Protein backbone atom coordinates (compact mmCIF):
# COMPACT_ATOMS: atom_id res chain seq x y z
CA UNK A 1 0.00 0.00 0.00
CA UNK A 2 2.78 2.33 0.90
CA UNK A 3 4.44 1.71 -2.44
CA UNK A 4 1.23 2.58 -4.33
CA UNK A 5 0.79 5.82 -2.40
CA UNK A 6 4.36 6.78 -3.17
CA UNK A 7 3.77 6.09 -6.87
CA UNK A 8 0.60 8.19 -6.93
CA UNK A 9 2.47 11.00 -5.16
CA UNK A 10 5.29 10.85 -7.72
CA UNK A 11 2.81 11.04 -10.60
CA UNK A 12 1.08 14.09 -9.07
CA UNK A 13 4.47 15.74 -8.50
CA UNK A 14 5.46 15.25 -12.16
CA UNK A 15 2.11 16.69 -13.34
CA UNK A 16 2.49 19.72 -11.07
CA UNK A 17 6.04 20.27 -12.34
CA UNK A 18 4.89 20.06 -15.97
CA UNK A 19 2.06 22.51 -15.30
CA UNK A 20 4.53 24.90 -13.67
CA UNK A 21 6.81 24.74 -16.72
CA UNK A 22 3.90 25.47 -19.09
CA UNK A 23 2.77 28.37 -16.93
CA UNK A 24 6.31 29.78 -16.85
CA UNK A 25 6.63 29.59 -20.64
CA UNK A 26 3.25 31.29 -21.13
CA UNK A 27 4.15 34.09 -18.70
CA UNK A 28 7.49 34.57 -20.51
CA UNK A 29 5.73 34.85 -23.87
CA UNK A 30 3.25 37.35 -22.43
CA UNK A 31 6.07 39.48 -21.05
CA UNK A 32 7.90 39.41 -24.40
CA UNK A 33 4.72 40.33 -26.26
CA UNK A 34 4.03 43.21 -23.90
CA UNK A 35 7.59 44.45 -24.30
CA UNK A 36 7.35 44.27 -28.08
CA UNK A 37 4.09 46.26 -28.08
CA UNK A 38 5.65 48.87 -25.77
CA UNK A 39 8.73 49.32 -27.97
CA UNK A 40 6.58 49.48 -31.12
CA UNK A 41 4.42 52.20 -29.55
CA UNK A 42 7.57 54.17 -28.70
CA UNK A 43 8.74 54.00 -32.30
CA UNK A 44 5.46 55.51 -33.46
CA UNK A 45 5.71 58.48 -31.13
CA UNK A 46 7.73 61.64 -31.77
CA UNK A 47 11.23 61.98 -30.25
CA UNK A 48 10.01 64.22 -27.43
CA UNK A 49 7.19 61.84 -26.32
CA UNK A 50 9.46 58.80 -26.64
CA UNK A 51 12.07 60.49 -24.51
CA UNK A 52 9.45 61.27 -21.83
CA UNK A 53 8.03 57.72 -21.74
CA UNK A 54 11.46 56.12 -21.63
CA UNK A 55 12.49 58.37 -18.77
CA UNK A 56 9.34 57.46 -16.82
CA UNK A 57 9.82 53.70 -17.38
CA UNK A 58 13.39 53.94 -16.08
CA UNK A 59 12.27 55.79 -12.98
CA UNK A 60 14.18 58.95 -13.86
CA UNK A 61 12.59 62.39 -13.67
CA UNK A 62 13.42 64.90 -16.45
CA UNK A 63 12.07 68.41 -16.84
CA UNK A 64 10.24 69.54 -20.03
CA UNK A 65 13.04 72.01 -20.64
CA UNK A 66 15.56 69.17 -20.77
CA UNK A 67 13.42 67.31 -23.28
CA UNK A 68 13.08 70.40 -25.51
CA UNK A 69 16.83 70.91 -25.57
CA UNK A 70 17.27 67.25 -26.52
CA UNK A 71 14.73 67.61 -29.34
CA UNK A 72 16.40 70.81 -30.56
CA UNK A 73 19.76 69.10 -30.69
CA UNK A 74 18.28 66.35 -32.84
CA UNK A 75 16.71 68.81 -35.29
CA UNK A 76 19.95 70.75 -35.70
CA UNK A 77 21.53 67.69 -37.29
CA UNK A 78 19.14 68.07 -40.24
CA UNK A 79 19.36 71.62 -41.66
CA UNK A 80 15.97 72.94 -42.76
CA UNK A 81 15.43 75.34 -45.64
CA UNK A 82 13.62 78.58 -44.92
CA UNK A 83 10.16 77.90 -46.41
CA UNK A 84 9.99 81.50 -47.66
CA UNK A 85 13.28 81.27 -49.56
CA UNK A 86 12.79 81.07 -53.33
CA UNK A 87 13.65 77.71 -54.85
CA UNK A 88 15.98 77.56 -57.85
CA UNK A 89 15.78 74.01 -59.14
CA UNK A 90 17.11 74.67 -62.64
CA UNK A 91 20.80 74.38 -61.76
CA UNK A 92 23.09 74.86 -64.76
CA UNK A 93 24.42 71.62 -66.24
CA UNK A 94 26.67 71.44 -69.27
CA UNK A 95 29.49 69.69 -71.05
CA UNK A 96 32.41 71.35 -72.79
CA UNK A 97 33.25 70.72 -76.43
CA UNK A 98 35.46 73.70 -77.06
CA UNK A 99 36.02 74.83 -80.61
CA UNK A 100 39.69 75.02 -81.48
CA UNK A 101 40.30 78.34 -83.20
CA UNK A 102 43.54 79.98 -82.17
CA UNK A 103 42.72 83.14 -84.12
CA UNK A 104 39.29 83.64 -82.53
CA UNK A 105 40.61 85.08 -79.29
CA UNK A 106 42.36 87.85 -81.20
CA UNK A 107 39.21 88.61 -83.18
CA UNK A 108 37.27 89.40 -80.03
CA UNK A 109 37.67 92.81 -78.43
CA UNK A 110 36.12 91.59 -75.16
CA UNK A 111 38.49 90.36 -72.46
CA UNK A 112 36.04 87.71 -71.20
CA UNK A 113 33.69 85.66 -73.35
CA UNK A 114 31.57 82.49 -73.42
CA UNK A 115 29.47 80.75 -76.07
CA UNK A 116 26.78 78.36 -74.85
CA UNK A 117 24.57 76.13 -77.01
CA UNK A 118 21.39 75.89 -74.91
CA UNK A 119 19.73 73.19 -77.00
CA UNK A 120 22.58 70.75 -76.48
CA UNK A 121 23.86 72.06 -73.11
CA UNK A 122 27.34 72.55 -74.50
CA UNK A 123 29.90 75.26 -73.82
CA UNK A 124 31.50 75.77 -77.23
CA UNK A 125 33.92 78.58 -76.49
CA UNK A 126 35.58 80.23 -73.48
CA UNK A 127 37.92 83.17 -73.19
CA UNK A 128 39.09 83.93 -69.64
CA UNK A 129 35.68 82.57 -68.62
CA UNK A 130 36.68 81.72 -65.05
CA UNK A 131 38.54 84.96 -64.37
CA UNK A 132 37.08 87.58 -62.04
CA UNK A 133 35.37 90.50 -63.78
CA UNK A 134 32.68 93.10 -63.07
CA UNK A 135 29.14 92.59 -64.39
CA UNK A 136 27.85 96.20 -64.43
CA UNK A 137 24.14 96.27 -65.36
CA UNK A 138 24.06 92.65 -66.54
CA UNK A 139 23.55 92.18 -62.78
CA UNK A 140 19.92 93.13 -63.38
CA UNK A 141 19.21 89.68 -64.83
CA UNK A 142 19.81 88.22 -61.37
CA UNK A 143 17.81 91.04 -59.78
CA UNK A 144 14.91 90.18 -62.09
CA UNK A 145 15.17 86.48 -61.21
CA UNK A 146 14.99 87.07 -57.45
CA UNK A 147 12.25 89.71 -57.65
CA UNK A 148 10.16 87.54 -59.96
CA UNK A 149 10.29 84.73 -57.39
CA UNK A 150 8.96 86.97 -54.61
CA UNK A 151 6.61 89.51 -56.18
CA UNK A 152 3.39 88.91 -58.11
CA UNK A 153 3.41 90.46 -61.58
CA UNK A 154 0.38 92.66 -60.87
CA UNK A 155 1.49 93.62 -57.37
CA UNK A 156 1.39 97.43 -57.04
CA UNK A 157 4.54 99.05 -55.65
CA UNK A 158 5.06 102.64 -54.58
CA UNK A 159 8.40 104.24 -55.45
CA UNK A 160 10.11 105.37 -52.24
CA UNK A 161 13.23 107.17 -51.10
CA UNK A 162 15.32 104.14 -52.08
CA UNK A 163 15.80 105.79 -55.48
CA UNK A 164 17.98 108.41 -53.77
CA UNK A 165 20.49 105.66 -52.97
CA UNK A 166 21.51 105.04 -56.58
CA UNK A 167 24.99 106.03 -57.71
CA UNK A 168 25.89 109.26 -59.43
CA UNK A 169 25.52 109.21 -63.24
CA UNK A 170 23.34 106.10 -63.05
CA UNK A 171 21.16 105.11 -65.99
CA UNK A 172 17.54 105.67 -64.95
CA UNK A 173 13.98 104.96 -66.03
CA UNK A 174 12.82 108.37 -64.78
CA UNK A 175 10.82 107.19 -61.74
CA UNK A 176 9.89 109.62 -58.95
CA UNK A 177 9.01 109.11 -55.30
CA UNK A 178 5.29 108.42 -54.84
CA UNK A 179 4.62 106.93 -58.25
CA UNK A 180 2.80 103.60 -58.30
CA UNK A 181 3.42 100.81 -60.77
CA UNK A 182 3.22 97.03 -60.94
CA UNK A 183 6.12 94.66 -60.42
CA UNK A 184 5.91 93.76 -64.12
CA UNK A 185 6.21 97.43 -65.10
CA UNK A 186 9.22 97.74 -62.79
CA UNK A 187 10.88 94.85 -64.61
CA UNK A 188 10.40 96.69 -67.91
CA UNK A 189 11.76 99.90 -66.36
CA UNK A 190 14.81 98.03 -65.11
CA UNK A 191 15.60 95.80 -68.09
CA UNK A 192 14.87 98.09 -71.07
CA UNK A 193 16.38 101.51 -70.24
CA UNK A 194 18.48 99.79 -67.54
CA UNK A 195 16.98 101.95 -64.80
CA UNK A 196 18.92 101.82 -61.57
CA UNK A 197 16.00 103.60 -59.91
CA UNK A 198 13.75 100.71 -60.93
CA UNK A 199 16.31 98.16 -59.70
CA UNK A 200 16.41 99.73 -56.23
CA UNK A 201 12.63 100.06 -56.08
CA UNK A 202 11.97 96.42 -56.98
CA UNK A 203 14.76 95.22 -54.67
CA UNK A 204 13.40 97.07 -51.64
CA UNK A 205 9.84 95.91 -52.33
CA UNK A 206 11.03 92.31 -52.64
CA UNK A 207 13.10 92.40 -49.45
CA UNK A 208 10.28 93.93 -47.41
CA UNK A 209 7.84 91.29 -48.64
CA UNK A 210 10.35 88.52 -47.97
CA UNK A 211 10.96 89.81 -44.43
CA UNK A 212 7.24 90.57 -43.95
CA UNK A 213 8.19 94.05 -42.78
CA UNK A 214 6.83 97.03 -44.74
CA UNK A 215 8.81 99.40 -42.51
CA UNK A 216 12.22 97.86 -43.21
CA UNK A 217 14.59 100.79 -43.94
CA UNK A 218 15.70 101.02 -47.57
CA UNK A 219 19.41 100.46 -46.86
CA UNK A 220 18.67 97.35 -44.78
CA UNK A 221 16.30 96.11 -47.45
CA UNK A 222 19.05 96.39 -50.08
CA UNK A 223 21.36 94.35 -47.84
CA UNK A 224 18.68 91.68 -47.45
CA UNK A 225 18.10 91.61 -51.21
CA UNK A 226 21.85 91.27 -51.87
CA UNK A 227 21.87 88.21 -49.60
CA UNK A 228 19.01 86.74 -51.63
CA UNK A 229 20.93 87.45 -54.83
CA UNK A 230 23.97 85.60 -53.51
CA UNK A 231 21.83 82.67 -52.35
CA UNK A 232 20.26 82.48 -55.80
CA UNK A 233 23.61 82.72 -57.58
CA UNK A 234 25.03 79.88 -55.49
CA UNK A 235 22.02 77.66 -56.14
CA UNK A 236 22.31 78.32 -59.86
CA UNK A 237 25.93 77.22 -59.80
CA UNK A 238 27.44 80.71 -60.04
CA UNK A 239 29.81 80.01 -57.18
CA UNK A 240 32.54 82.47 -58.11
CA UNK A 241 30.38 85.58 -57.89
CA UNK A 242 29.41 88.00 -55.16
CA UNK A 243 26.77 90.72 -55.39
CA UNK A 244 26.28 93.76 -53.15
CA UNK A 245 23.59 95.74 -54.99
CA UNK A 246 20.70 95.19 -57.43
CA UNK A 247 21.91 97.44 -60.28
CA UNK A 248 25.57 96.53 -60.80
CA UNK A 249 26.96 99.96 -59.93
CA UNK A 250 30.67 99.43 -59.36
CA UNK A 251 31.77 98.00 -56.02
CA UNK A 252 35.02 96.06 -55.66
CA UNK A 253 33.10 93.37 -53.78
CA UNK A 254 30.50 93.08 -56.55
CA UNK A 255 32.02 90.70 -59.08
CA UNK A 256 31.43 87.62 -61.20
CA UNK A 257 32.90 85.53 -64.04
CA UNK A 258 31.75 85.21 -67.64
CA UNK A 259 30.86 81.55 -67.02
CA UNK A 260 28.80 82.43 -63.94
CA UNK A 261 26.88 85.02 -65.94
CA UNK A 262 25.97 82.38 -68.54
CA UNK A 263 24.50 80.28 -65.74
CA UNK A 264 22.45 83.22 -64.46
CA UNK A 265 21.35 84.25 -67.96
CA UNK A 266 20.33 80.71 -68.83
CA UNK A 267 18.01 80.60 -65.83
CA UNK A 268 16.62 84.06 -66.58
CA UNK A 269 15.91 82.89 -70.13
CA UNK A 270 13.83 80.01 -68.73
CA UNK A 271 11.42 82.47 -67.06
CA UNK A 272 8.91 83.47 -69.80
CA UNK A 273 8.24 86.99 -68.50
CA UNK A 274 11.93 87.90 -68.19
CA UNK A 275 12.69 86.37 -71.57
CA UNK A 276 9.84 88.35 -73.15
CA UNK A 277 10.90 91.65 -71.58
CA UNK A 278 14.56 91.22 -72.55
CA UNK A 279 13.53 90.66 -76.17
CA UNK A 280 11.31 93.77 -76.30
CA UNK A 281 12.84 96.75 -78.06
CA UNK A 282 10.42 99.48 -76.93
CA UNK A 283 7.24 99.86 -74.92
CA UNK A 284 4.84 102.52 -73.63
CA UNK A 285 3.47 101.96 -70.13
CA UNK A 286 0.88 103.87 -68.13
CA UNK A 287 1.61 103.62 -64.42
CA UNK A 288 -1.04 102.91 -61.81
CA UNK A 289 -0.57 106.48 -60.59
CA UNK A 290 -1.39 107.80 -64.09
CA UNK A 291 2.01 108.76 -65.52
CA UNK A 292 2.92 107.48 -68.97
CA UNK A 293 6.42 106.27 -69.84
CA UNK A 294 8.14 105.29 -73.06
CA UNK A 295 11.11 102.99 -72.55
CA UNK A 296 13.63 101.81 -75.19
CA UNK A 297 15.90 98.81 -74.80
CA UNK A 298 19.60 99.69 -74.47
CA UNK A 299 20.49 96.53 -76.43
CA UNK A 300 21.42 97.71 -79.94
CA UNK A 301 21.16 94.19 -81.35
CA UNK A 302 17.37 94.72 -81.20
CA UNK A 303 17.44 98.10 -82.97
CA UNK A 304 16.74 97.77 -86.69
CA UNK A 305 18.44 101.12 -87.28
CA UNK A 306 21.82 99.80 -86.10
CA UNK A 307 24.37 98.01 -88.28
CA UNK A 308 24.77 95.36 -85.57
CA UNK A 309 21.04 94.58 -85.60
CA UNK A 310 20.15 90.90 -85.87
CA UNK A 311 16.68 89.57 -86.60
CA UNK A 312 17.58 86.51 -84.55
CA UNK A 313 18.50 88.45 -81.42
CA UNK A 314 15.93 88.08 -78.63
CA UNK A 315 17.66 89.54 -75.54
CA UNK A 316 19.24 89.80 -73.01
CA UNK A 317 21.11 92.63 -71.12
CA UNK A 318 23.80 95.26 -71.60
CA UNK A 319 26.08 96.87 -69.05
CA UNK A 320 28.79 99.46 -68.67
CA UNK A 321 30.98 101.01 -66.01
CA UNK A 322 34.53 102.30 -66.31
CA UNK A 323 35.78 99.28 -64.35
CA UNK A 324 33.61 96.67 -66.09
CA UNK A 325 34.05 98.03 -69.59
CA UNK A 326 31.35 97.49 -72.18
CA UNK A 327 29.39 94.27 -71.58
CA UNK A 328 26.50 92.38 -73.12
CA UNK A 329 24.80 89.05 -72.56
CA UNK A 330 22.98 88.07 -75.74
CA UNK A 331 20.51 85.46 -76.88
CA UNK A 332 20.02 84.42 -80.52
CA UNK A 333 17.40 81.94 -81.72
CA UNK A 334 17.10 80.36 -85.16
CA UNK A 335 15.49 77.12 -86.34
CA UNK A 336 14.61 76.24 -82.74
CA UNK A 337 18.21 76.54 -81.55
CA UNK A 338 19.31 79.21 -79.07
CA UNK A 339 22.84 80.47 -78.48
CA UNK A 340 23.70 82.40 -75.34
CA UNK A 341 26.80 84.58 -75.52
CA UNK A 342 28.66 86.64 -72.95
CA UNK A 343 31.06 89.43 -73.90
CA UNK A 344 32.58 91.37 -71.00
CA UNK A 345 34.99 94.27 -70.77
CA UNK A 346 35.19 95.37 -74.37
CA UNK A 347 36.97 98.72 -74.77
CA UNK A 348 34.53 99.64 -77.55
CA UNK A 349 30.81 100.41 -77.32
CA UNK A 350 30.00 98.38 -80.42
CA UNK A 351 32.83 95.90 -79.99
CA UNK A 352 30.83 93.79 -77.57
CA UNK A 353 27.96 93.45 -80.06
CA UNK A 354 30.19 92.26 -82.87
CA UNK A 355 31.95 89.87 -80.50
CA UNK A 356 28.62 88.32 -79.63
CA UNK A 357 27.63 88.09 -83.32
CA UNK A 358 30.91 86.34 -84.13
CA UNK A 359 30.27 83.84 -81.34
CA UNK A 360 26.65 83.26 -82.34
CA UNK A 361 27.65 82.55 -85.94
CA UNK A 362 30.19 80.04 -84.70
CA UNK A 363 27.60 78.32 -82.54
CA UNK A 364 25.02 78.03 -85.30
CA UNK A 365 27.68 76.75 -87.68
CA UNK A 366 28.25 73.81 -85.32
CA UNK A 367 24.53 73.04 -85.74
CA UNK A 368 24.74 73.42 -89.54
CA UNK A 369 22.56 76.53 -89.44
CA UNK A 370 23.43 79.55 -91.55
CA UNK A 371 23.76 82.79 -89.58
CA UNK A 372 24.79 86.05 -91.19
CA UNK A 373 25.15 89.65 -90.07
CA UNK A 374 26.57 92.93 -91.32
CA UNK A 375 30.31 93.02 -90.68
CA UNK A 376 31.65 95.74 -88.42
CA UNK A 377 32.80 98.88 -90.20
CA UNK A 378 36.47 99.73 -90.01
CA UNK A 379 35.62 103.37 -89.31
PDB file of C-alpha atoms in Angstrom, residues 167-324:
ATOM      1  CA  UNK A 167      24.992 106.031 -57.711  1.00  0.00           C
ATOM      2  CA  UNK A 168      25.894 109.258 -59.432  1.00  0.00           C
ATOM      3  CA  UNK A 169      25.522 109.212 -63.240  1.00  0.00           C
ATOM      4  CA  UNK A 170      23.344 106.097 -63.055  1.00  0.00           C
ATOM      5  CA  UNK A 171      21.159 105.108 -65.993  1.00  0.00           C
ATOM      6  CA  UNK A 172      17.543 105.672 -64.953  1.00  0.00           C
ATOM      7  CA  UNK A 173      13.982 104.963 -66.030  1.00  0.00           C
ATOM      8  CA  UNK A 174      12.815 108.368 -64.776  1.00  0.00           C
ATOM      9  CA  UNK A 175      10.824 107.195 -61.740  1.00  0.00           C
ATOM     10  CA  UNK A 176       9.890 109.615 -58.952  1.00  0.00           C
ATOM     11  CA  UNK A 177       9.006 109.107 -55.298  1.00  0.00           C
ATOM     12  CA  UNK A 178       5.292 108.417 -54.836  1.00  0.00           C
ATOM     13  CA  UNK A 179       4.620 106.933 -58.250  1.00  0.00           C
ATOM     14  CA  UNK A 180       2.796 103.603 -58.295  1.00  0.00           C
ATOM     15  CA  UNK A 181       3.415 100.810 -60.767  1.00  0.00           C
ATOM     16  CA  UNK A 182       3.218  97.027 -60.942  1.00  0.00           C
ATOM     17  CA  UNK A 183       6.122  94.657 -60.419  1.00  0.00           C
ATOM     18  CA  UNK A 184       5.913  93.757 -64.119  1.00  0.00           C
ATOM     19  CA  UNK A 185       6.211  97.435 -65.097  1.00  0.00           C
ATOM     20  CA  UNK A 186       9.220  97.739 -62.790  1.00  0.00           C
ATOM     21  CA  UNK A 187      10.882  94.854 -64.607  1.00  0.00           C
ATOM     22  CA  UNK A 188      10.396  96.689 -67.910  1.00  0.00           C
ATOM     23  CA  UNK A 189      11.763  99.897 -66.359  1.00  0.00           C
ATOM     24  CA  UNK A 190      14.811  98.029 -65.105  1.00  0.00           C
ATOM     25  CA  UNK A 191      15.595  95.803 -68.091  1.00  0.00           C
ATOM     26  CA  UNK A 192      14.866  98.086 -71.068  1.00  0.00           C
ATOM     27  CA  UNK A 193      16.381 101.509 -70.243  1.00  0.00           C
ATOM     28  CA  UNK A 194      18.481  99.792 -67.544  1.00  0.00           C
ATOM     29  CA  UNK A 195      16.975 101.948 -64.800  1.00  0.00           C
ATOM     30  CA  UNK A 196      18.923 101.817 -61.565  1.00  0.00           C
ATOM     31  CA  UNK A 197      16.003 103.595 -59.912  1.00  0.00           C
ATOM     32  CA  UNK A 198      13.746 100.710 -60.932  1.00  0.00           C
ATOM     33  CA  UNK A 199      16.310  98.160 -59.696  1.00  0.00           C
ATOM     34  CA  UNK A 200      16.413  99.729 -56.231  1.00  0.00           C
ATOM     35  CA  UNK A 201      12.625 100.059 -56.075  1.00  0.00           C
ATOM     36  CA  UNK A 202      11.974  96.421 -56.975  1.00  0.00           C
ATOM     37  CA  UNK A 203      14.761  95.216 -54.673  1.00  0.00           C
ATOM     38  CA  UNK A 204      13.403  97.074 -51.640  1.00  0.00           C
ATOM     39  CA  UNK A 205       9.839  95.910 -52.334  1.00  0.00           C
ATOM     40  CA  UNK A 206      11.034  92.305 -52.644  1.00  0.00           C
ATOM     41  CA  UNK A 207      13.102  92.403 -49.448  1.00  0.00           C
ATOM     42  CA  UNK A 208      10.285  93.932 -47.413  1.00  0.00           C
ATOM     43  CA  UNK A 209       7.844  91.289 -48.637  1.00  0.00           C
ATOM     44  CA  UNK A 210      10.352  88.525 -47.971  1.00  0.00           C
ATOM     45  CA  UNK A 211      10.955  89.811 -44.433  1.00  0.00           C
ATOM     46  CA  UNK A 212       7.235  90.567 -43.949  1.00  0.00           C
ATOM     47  CA  UNK A 213       8.190  94.047 -42.784  1.00  0.00           C
ATOM     48  CA  UNK A 214       6.827  97.027 -44.738  1.00  0.00           C
ATOM     49  CA  UNK A 215       8.812  99.403 -42.509  1.00  0.00           C
ATOM     50  CA  UNK A 216      12.217  97.863 -43.213  1.00  0.00           C
ATOM     51  CA  UNK A 217      14.595 100.793 -43.936  1.00  0.00           C
ATOM     52  CA  UNK A 218      15.702 101.018 -47.571  1.00  0.00           C
ATOM     53  CA  UNK A 219      19.405 100.458 -46.855  1.00  0.00           C
ATOM     54  CA  UNK A 220      18.667  97.354 -44.777  1.00  0.00           C
ATOM     55  CA  UNK A 221      16.304  96.108 -47.452  1.00  0.00           C
ATOM     56  CA  UNK A 222      19.047  96.393 -50.076  1.00  0.00           C
ATOM     57  CA  UNK A 223      21.359  94.352 -47.840  1.00  0.00           C
ATOM     58  CA  UNK A 224      18.675  91.681 -47.450  1.00  0.00           C
ATOM     59  CA  UNK A 225      18.105  91.611 -51.207  1.00  0.00           C
ATOM     60  CA  UNK A 226      21.846  91.272 -51.869  1.00  0.00           C
ATOM     61  CA  UNK A 227      21.866  88.206 -49.601  1.00  0.00           C
ATOM     62  CA  UNK A 228      19.013  86.744 -51.626  1.00  0.00           C
ATOM     63  CA  UNK A 229      20.932  87.453 -54.832  1.00  0.00           C
ATOM     64  CA  UNK A 230      23.970  85.604 -53.509  1.00  0.00           C
ATOM     65  CA  UNK A 231      21.832  82.669 -52.346  1.00  0.00           C
ATOM     66  CA  UNK A 232      20.258  82.477 -55.801  1.00  0.00           C
ATOM     67  CA  UNK A 233      23.612  82.715 -57.581  1.00  0.00           C
ATOM     68  CA  UNK A 234      25.031  79.881 -55.486  1.00  0.00           C
ATOM     69  CA  UNK A 235      22.019  77.662 -56.139  1.00  0.00           C
ATOM     70  CA  UNK A 236      22.308  78.325 -59.863  1.00  0.00           C
ATOM     71  CA  UNK A 237      25.926  77.225 -59.797  1.00  0.00           C
ATOM     72  CA  UNK A 238      27.437  80.715 -60.035  1.00  0.00           C
ATOM     73  CA  UNK A 239      29.807  80.010 -57.183  1.00  0.00           C
ATOM     74  CA  UNK A 240      32.541  82.468 -58.107  1.00  0.00           C
ATOM     75  CA  UNK A 241      30.380  85.582 -57.886  1.00  0.00           C
ATOM     76  CA  UNK A 242      29.408  87.997 -55.157  1.00  0.00           C
ATOM     77  CA  UNK A 243      26.768  90.723 -55.393  1.00  0.00           C
ATOM     78  CA  UNK A 244      26.283  93.757 -53.148  1.00  0.00           C
ATOM     79  CA  UNK A 245      23.588  95.735 -54.993  1.00  0.00           C
ATOM     80  CA  UNK A 246      20.701  95.195 -57.428  1.00  0.00           C
ATOM     81  CA  UNK A 247      21.912  97.435 -60.277  1.00  0.00           C
ATOM     82  CA  UNK A 248      25.573  96.526 -60.801  1.00  0.00           C
ATOM     83  CA  UNK A 249      26.957  99.962 -59.934  1.00  0.00           C
ATOM     84  CA  UNK A 250      30.667  99.433 -59.356  1.00  0.00           C
ATOM     85  CA  UNK A 251      31.769  98.000 -56.025  1.00  0.00           C
ATOM     86  CA  UNK A 252      35.016  96.063 -55.658  1.00  0.00           C
ATOM     87  CA  UNK A 253      33.095  93.371 -53.776  1.00  0.00           C
ATOM     88  CA  UNK A 254      30.501  93.083 -56.551  1.00  0.00           C
ATOM     89  CA  UNK A 255      32.022  90.702 -59.081  1.00  0.00           C
ATOM     90  CA  UNK A 256      31.432  87.616 -61.195  1.00  0.00           C
ATOM     91  CA  UNK A 257      32.896  85.534 -64.043  1.00  0.00           C
ATOM     92  CA  UNK A 258      31.746  85.207 -67.635  1.00  0.00           C
ATOM     93  CA  UNK A 259      30.857  81.549 -67.023  1.00  0.00           C
ATOM     94  CA  UNK A 260      28.803  82.431 -63.941  1.00  0.00           C
ATOM     95  CA  UNK A 261      26.883  85.023 -65.944  1.00  0.00           C
ATOM     96  CA  UNK A 262      25.974  82.377 -68.541  1.00  0.00           C
ATOM     97  CA  UNK A 263      24.499  80.280 -65.740  1.00  0.00           C
ATOM     98  CA  UNK A 264      22.452  83.217 -64.460  1.00  0.00           C
ATOM     99  CA  UNK A 265      21.351  84.251 -67.956  1.00  0.00           C
ATOM    100  CA  UNK A 266      20.331  80.705 -68.833  1.00  0.00           C
ATOM    101  CA  UNK A 267      18.007  80.597 -65.827  1.00  0.00           C
ATOM    102  CA  UNK A 268      16.623  84.060 -66.585  1.00  0.00           C
ATOM    103  CA  UNK A 269      15.910  82.891 -70.134  1.00  0.00           C
ATOM    104  CA  UNK A 270      13.832  80.012 -68.728  1.00  0.00           C
ATOM    105  CA  UNK A 271      11.419  82.472 -67.063  1.00  0.00           C
ATOM    106  CA  UNK A 272       8.913  83.468 -69.796  1.00  0.00           C
ATOM    107  CA  UNK A 273       8.242  86.995 -68.503  1.00  0.00           C
ATOM    108  CA  UNK A 274      11.929  87.898 -68.186  1.00  0.00           C
ATOM    109  CA  UNK A 275      12.694  86.371 -71.570  1.00  0.00           C
ATOM    110  CA  UNK A 276       9.840  88.354 -73.150  1.00  0.00           C
ATOM    111  CA  UNK A 277      10.900  91.647 -71.585  1.00  0.00           C
ATOM    112  CA  UNK A 278      14.560  91.224 -72.546  1.00  0.00           C
ATOM    113  CA  UNK A 279      13.532  90.662 -76.166  1.00  0.00           C
ATOM    114  CA  UNK A 280      11.310  93.775 -76.303  1.00  0.00           C
ATOM    115  CA  UNK A 281      12.841  96.749 -78.064  1.00  0.00           C
ATOM    116  CA  UNK A 282      10.421  99.481 -76.928  1.00  0.00           C
ATOM    117  CA  UNK A 283       7.242  99.863 -74.917  1.00  0.00           C
ATOM    118  CA  UNK A 284       4.844 102.523 -73.635  1.00  0.00           C
ATOM    119  CA  UNK A 285       3.474 101.959 -70.134  1.00  0.00           C
ATOM    120  CA  UNK A 286       0.881 103.874 -68.130  1.00  0.00           C
ATOM    121  CA  UNK A 287       1.615 103.618 -64.424  1.00  0.00           C
ATOM    122  CA  UNK A 288      -1.037 102.910 -61.808  1.00  0.00           C
ATOM    123  CA  UNK A 289      -0.569 106.481 -60.588  1.00  0.00           C
ATOM    124  CA  UNK A 290      -1.395 107.804 -64.088  1.00  0.00           C
ATOM    125  CA  UNK A 291       2.013 108.763 -65.521  1.00  0.00           C
ATOM    126  CA  UNK A 292       2.920 107.479 -68.975  1.00  0.00           C
ATOM    127  CA  UNK A 293       6.421 106.272 -69.837  1.00  0.00           C
ATOM    128  CA  UNK A 294       8.142 105.287 -73.063  1.00  0.00           C
ATOM    129  CA  UNK A 295      11.105 102.987 -72.548  1.00  0.00           C
ATOM    130  CA  UNK A 296      13.630 101.813 -75.187  1.00  0.00           C
ATOM    131  CA  UNK A 297      15.900  98.807 -74.802  1.00  0.00           C
ATOM    132  CA  UNK A 298      19.598  99.688 -74.469  1.00  0.00           C
ATOM    133  CA  UNK A 299      20.491  96.526 -76.433  1.00  0.00           C
ATOM    134  CA  UNK A 300      21.416  97.713 -79.936  1.00  0.00           C
ATOM    135  CA  UNK A 301      21.157  94.193 -81.351  1.00  0.00           C
ATOM    136  CA  UNK A 302      17.371  94.719 -81.202  1.00  0.00           C
ATOM    137  CA  UNK A 303      17.436  98.102 -82.967  1.00  0.00           C
ATOM    138  CA  UNK A 304      16.744  97.770 -86.686  1.00  0.00           C
ATOM    139  CA  UNK A 305      18.436 101.117 -87.278  1.00  0.00           C
ATOM    140  CA  UNK A 306      21.820  99.803 -86.101  1.00  0.00           C
ATOM    141  CA  UNK A 307      24.374  98.008 -88.283  1.00  0.00           C
ATOM    142  CA  UNK A 308      24.774  95.359 -85.565  1.00  0.00           C
ATOM    143  CA  UNK A 309      21.036  94.575 -85.600  1.00  0.00           C
ATOM    144  CA  UNK A 310      20.153  90.896 -85.871  1.00  0.00           C
ATOM    145  CA  UNK A 311      16.683  89.570 -86.604  1.00  0.00           C
ATOM    146  CA  UNK A 312      17.581  86.513 -84.551  1.00  0.00           C
ATOM    147  CA  UNK A 313      18.504  88.454 -81.415  1.00  0.00           C
ATOM    148  CA  UNK A 314      15.935  88.080 -78.625  1.00  0.00           C
ATOM    149  CA  UNK A 315      17.663  89.543 -75.543  1.00  0.00           C
ATOM    150  CA  UNK A 316      19.245  89.803 -73.006  1.00  0.00           C
ATOM    151  CA  UNK A 317      21.108  92.628 -71.122  1.00  0.00           C
ATOM    152  CA  UNK A 318      23.797  95.262 -71.599  1.00  0.00           C
ATOM    153  CA  UNK A 319      26.082  96.872 -69.049  1.00  0.00           C
ATOM    154  CA  UNK A 320      28.791  99.459 -68.674  1.00  0.00           C
ATOM    155  CA  UNK A 321      30.984 101.011 -66.005  1.00  0.00           C
ATOM    156  CA  UNK A 322      34.530 102.300 -66.311  1.00  0.00           C
ATOM    157  CA  UNK A 323      35.778  99.285 -64.347  1.00  0.00           C
ATOM    158  CA  UNK A 324      33.606  96.667 -66.086  1.00  0.00           C
TER     159      UNK A 324
END
